[in-house]
PDB file of C-alpha atoms in Angstrom:
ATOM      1  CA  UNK L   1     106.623 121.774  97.426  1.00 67.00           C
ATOM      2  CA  UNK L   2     106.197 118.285  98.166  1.00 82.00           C
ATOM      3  CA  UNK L   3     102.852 116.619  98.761  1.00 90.00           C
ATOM      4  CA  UNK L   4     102.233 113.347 100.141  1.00 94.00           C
ATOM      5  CA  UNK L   5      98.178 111.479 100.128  1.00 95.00           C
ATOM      6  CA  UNK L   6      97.490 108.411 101.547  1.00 97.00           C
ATOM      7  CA  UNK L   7      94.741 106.592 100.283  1.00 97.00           C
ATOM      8  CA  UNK L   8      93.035 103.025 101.147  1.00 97.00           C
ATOM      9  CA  UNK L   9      91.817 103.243 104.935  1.00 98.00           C
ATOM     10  CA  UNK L  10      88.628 101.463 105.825  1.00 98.00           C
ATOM     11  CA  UNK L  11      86.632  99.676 107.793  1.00 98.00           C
ATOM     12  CA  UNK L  12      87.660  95.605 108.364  1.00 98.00           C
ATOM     13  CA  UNK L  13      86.693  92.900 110.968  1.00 98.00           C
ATOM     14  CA  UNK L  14      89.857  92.070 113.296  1.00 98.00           C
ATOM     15  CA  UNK L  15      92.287  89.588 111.817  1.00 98.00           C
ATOM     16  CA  UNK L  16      91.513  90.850 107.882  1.00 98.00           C
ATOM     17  CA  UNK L  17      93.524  93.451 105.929  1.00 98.00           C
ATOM     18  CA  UNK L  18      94.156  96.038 104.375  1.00 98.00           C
ATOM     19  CA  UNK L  19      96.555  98.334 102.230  1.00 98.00           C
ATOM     20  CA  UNK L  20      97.498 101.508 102.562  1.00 98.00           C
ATOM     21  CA  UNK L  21      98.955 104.095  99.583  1.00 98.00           C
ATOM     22  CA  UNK L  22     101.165 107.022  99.789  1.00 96.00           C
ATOM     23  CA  UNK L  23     101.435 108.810  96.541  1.00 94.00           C
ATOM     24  CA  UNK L  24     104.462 111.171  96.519  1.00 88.00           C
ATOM     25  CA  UNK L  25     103.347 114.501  93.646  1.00 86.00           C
ATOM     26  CA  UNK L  26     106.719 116.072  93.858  1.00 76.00           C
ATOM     27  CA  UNK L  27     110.307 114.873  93.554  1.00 71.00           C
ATOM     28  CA  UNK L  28     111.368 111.714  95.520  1.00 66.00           C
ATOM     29  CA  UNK L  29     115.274 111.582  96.355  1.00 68.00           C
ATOM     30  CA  UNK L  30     117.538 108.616  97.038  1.00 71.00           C
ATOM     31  CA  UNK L  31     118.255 109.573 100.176  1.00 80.00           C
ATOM     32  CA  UNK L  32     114.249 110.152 101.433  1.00 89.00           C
ATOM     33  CA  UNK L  33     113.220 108.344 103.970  1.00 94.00           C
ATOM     34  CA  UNK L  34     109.355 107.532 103.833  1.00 95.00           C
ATOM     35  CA  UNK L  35     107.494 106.286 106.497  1.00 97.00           C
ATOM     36  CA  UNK L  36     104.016 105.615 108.245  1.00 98.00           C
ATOM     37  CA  UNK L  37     102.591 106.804 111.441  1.00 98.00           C
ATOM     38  CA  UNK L  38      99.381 106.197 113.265  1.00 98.00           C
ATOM     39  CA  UNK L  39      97.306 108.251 115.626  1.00 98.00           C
ATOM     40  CA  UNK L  40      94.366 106.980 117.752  1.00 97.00           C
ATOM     41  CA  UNK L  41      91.936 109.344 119.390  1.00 92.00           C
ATOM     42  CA  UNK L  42      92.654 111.115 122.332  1.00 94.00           C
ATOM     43  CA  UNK L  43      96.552 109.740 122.231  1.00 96.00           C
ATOM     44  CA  UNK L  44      99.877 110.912 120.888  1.00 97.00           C
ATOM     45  CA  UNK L  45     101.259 109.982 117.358  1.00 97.00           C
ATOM     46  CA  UNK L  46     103.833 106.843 116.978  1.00 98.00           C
ATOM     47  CA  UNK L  47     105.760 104.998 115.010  1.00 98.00           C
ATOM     48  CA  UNK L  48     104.508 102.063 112.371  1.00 98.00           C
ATOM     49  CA  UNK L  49     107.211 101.626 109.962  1.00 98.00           C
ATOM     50  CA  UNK L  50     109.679 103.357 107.313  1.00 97.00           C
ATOM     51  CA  UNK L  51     111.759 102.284 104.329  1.00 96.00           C
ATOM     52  CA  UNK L  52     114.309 104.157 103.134  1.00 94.00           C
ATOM     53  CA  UNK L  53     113.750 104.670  99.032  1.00 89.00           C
ATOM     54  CA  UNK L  54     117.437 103.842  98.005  1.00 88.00           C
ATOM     55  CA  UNK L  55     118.486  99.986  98.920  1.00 90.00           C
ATOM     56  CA  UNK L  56     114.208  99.757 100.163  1.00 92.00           C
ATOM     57  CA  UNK L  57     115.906  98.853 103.881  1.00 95.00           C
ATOM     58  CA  UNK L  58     113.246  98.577 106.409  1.00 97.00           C
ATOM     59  CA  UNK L  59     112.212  98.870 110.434  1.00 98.00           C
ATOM     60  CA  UNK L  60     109.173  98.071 112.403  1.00 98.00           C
ATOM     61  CA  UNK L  61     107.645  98.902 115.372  1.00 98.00           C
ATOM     62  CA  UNK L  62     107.472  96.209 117.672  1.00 98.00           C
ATOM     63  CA  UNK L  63     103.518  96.520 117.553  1.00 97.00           C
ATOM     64  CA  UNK L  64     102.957  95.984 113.973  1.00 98.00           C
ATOM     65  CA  UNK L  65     106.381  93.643 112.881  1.00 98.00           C
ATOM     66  CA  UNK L  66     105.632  90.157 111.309  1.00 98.00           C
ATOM     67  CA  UNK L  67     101.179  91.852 110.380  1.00 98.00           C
ATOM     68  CA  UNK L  68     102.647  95.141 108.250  1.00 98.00           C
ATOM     69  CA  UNK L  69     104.915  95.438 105.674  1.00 98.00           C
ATOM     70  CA  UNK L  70     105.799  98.880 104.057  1.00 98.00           C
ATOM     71  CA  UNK L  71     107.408  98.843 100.713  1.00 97.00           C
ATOM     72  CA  UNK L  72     107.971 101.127  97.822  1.00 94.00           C
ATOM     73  CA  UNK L  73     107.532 101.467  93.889  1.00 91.00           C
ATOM     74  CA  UNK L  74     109.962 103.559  92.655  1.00 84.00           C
ATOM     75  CA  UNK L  75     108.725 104.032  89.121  1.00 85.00           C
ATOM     76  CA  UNK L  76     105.424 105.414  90.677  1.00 88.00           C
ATOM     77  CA  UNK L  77     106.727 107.328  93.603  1.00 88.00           C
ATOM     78  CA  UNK L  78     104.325 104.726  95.673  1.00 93.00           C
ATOM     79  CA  UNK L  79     104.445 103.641  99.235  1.00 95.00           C
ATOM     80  CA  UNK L  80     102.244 101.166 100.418  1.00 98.00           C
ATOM     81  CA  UNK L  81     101.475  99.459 104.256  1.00 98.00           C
ATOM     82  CA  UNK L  82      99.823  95.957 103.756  1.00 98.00           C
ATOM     83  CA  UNK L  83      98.389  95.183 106.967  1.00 98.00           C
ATOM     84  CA  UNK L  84      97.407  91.676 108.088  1.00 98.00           C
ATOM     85  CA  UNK L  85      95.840  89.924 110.944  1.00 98.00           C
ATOM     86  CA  UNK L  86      94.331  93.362 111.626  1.00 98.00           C
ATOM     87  CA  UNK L  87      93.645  94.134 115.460  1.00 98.00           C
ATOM     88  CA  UNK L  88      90.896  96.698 117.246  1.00 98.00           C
ATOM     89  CA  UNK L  89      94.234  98.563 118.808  1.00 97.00           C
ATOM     90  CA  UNK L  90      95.164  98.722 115.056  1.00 98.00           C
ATOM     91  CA  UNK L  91      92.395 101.808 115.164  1.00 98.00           C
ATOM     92  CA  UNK L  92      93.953 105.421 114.191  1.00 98.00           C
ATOM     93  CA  UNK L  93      94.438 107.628 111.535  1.00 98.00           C
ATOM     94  CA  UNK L  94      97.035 106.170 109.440  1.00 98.00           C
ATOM     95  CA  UNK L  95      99.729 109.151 107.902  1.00 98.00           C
ATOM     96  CA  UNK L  96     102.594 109.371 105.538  1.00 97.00           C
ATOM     97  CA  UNK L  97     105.471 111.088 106.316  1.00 96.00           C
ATOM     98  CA  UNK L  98     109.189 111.880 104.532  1.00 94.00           C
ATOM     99  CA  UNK L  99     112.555 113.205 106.051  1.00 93.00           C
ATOM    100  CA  UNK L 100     115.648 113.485 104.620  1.00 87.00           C
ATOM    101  CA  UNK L 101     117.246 113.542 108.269  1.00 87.00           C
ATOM    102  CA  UNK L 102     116.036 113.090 111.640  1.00 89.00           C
ATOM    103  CA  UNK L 103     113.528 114.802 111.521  1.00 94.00           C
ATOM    104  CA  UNK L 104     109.909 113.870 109.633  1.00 95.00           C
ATOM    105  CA  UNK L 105     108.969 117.386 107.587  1.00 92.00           C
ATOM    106  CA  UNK L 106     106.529 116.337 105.362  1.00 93.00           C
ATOM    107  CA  UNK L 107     103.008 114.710 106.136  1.00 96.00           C
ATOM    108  CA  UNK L 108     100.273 113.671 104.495  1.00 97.00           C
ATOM    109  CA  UNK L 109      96.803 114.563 105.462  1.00 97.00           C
ATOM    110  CA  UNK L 110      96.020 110.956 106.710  1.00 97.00           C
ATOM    111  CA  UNK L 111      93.645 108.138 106.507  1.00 98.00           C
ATOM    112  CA  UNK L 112      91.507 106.411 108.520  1.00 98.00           C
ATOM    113  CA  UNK L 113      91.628 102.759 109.494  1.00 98.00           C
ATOM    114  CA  UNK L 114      89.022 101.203 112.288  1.00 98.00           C
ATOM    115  CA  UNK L 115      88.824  97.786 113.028  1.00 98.00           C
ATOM    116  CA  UNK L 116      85.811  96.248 114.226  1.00 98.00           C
ATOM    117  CA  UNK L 117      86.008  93.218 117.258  1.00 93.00           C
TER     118      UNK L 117
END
């Protein structure tokens, strides 16, 4: 019902940046919470960031605070990840994800991001 696509991955030398979209084609609710996970090759899926859409709060992983920042445009049902001072370990397949709860239900079908040394 809901579909999420991320959009802006790339190729970059460590320490530039890039953004990430997350376009949301159905109905985005107050109380969504959207977020962004990464996945490198060969190891298990964590945590980036989220913001939850009503009041635009945010949290980090310890990893990525003070070089991402997620934020939202509600008029375009838009999530983006600007990502600065760019690392190789920054390397995965970026995703977009939504929840309503405590549990993530909703993914997108991801991006990839690789940065060079």
């Amino acid at each position: 019902q809901v579909q999420l696509v991320e959009s802006g991955g790339g190729l970059v030398q460590a320490g530039g940046s890039l953004r990430l979209s997350c376009a949301a084609s159905g109905r985005t609710f107050s109380g969504y919470v959207m977020a962004w996970f990464r996945q490198a090759p060969g190891k298990e899926r964590e945590f980036v960031a989220h913001i939850v859409w009503s009041g635009g709060s945010t949290y980090y992983a310890a990893s990525v605070k003070g070089r991402f920042t997620i934020s939202r445009d509600n008029t375009k049902n838009l999530v983006y990840l600007q990502m600065n001072s760019l690392k190789p370990e920054d390397t995965a397949v970026y995703y977009c994800a939504q929840r309503l709860g405590r549990e993530y239900d909703t993914w997108g079908q991801g991006t990839q991001v690789t940065v060079s040394s």
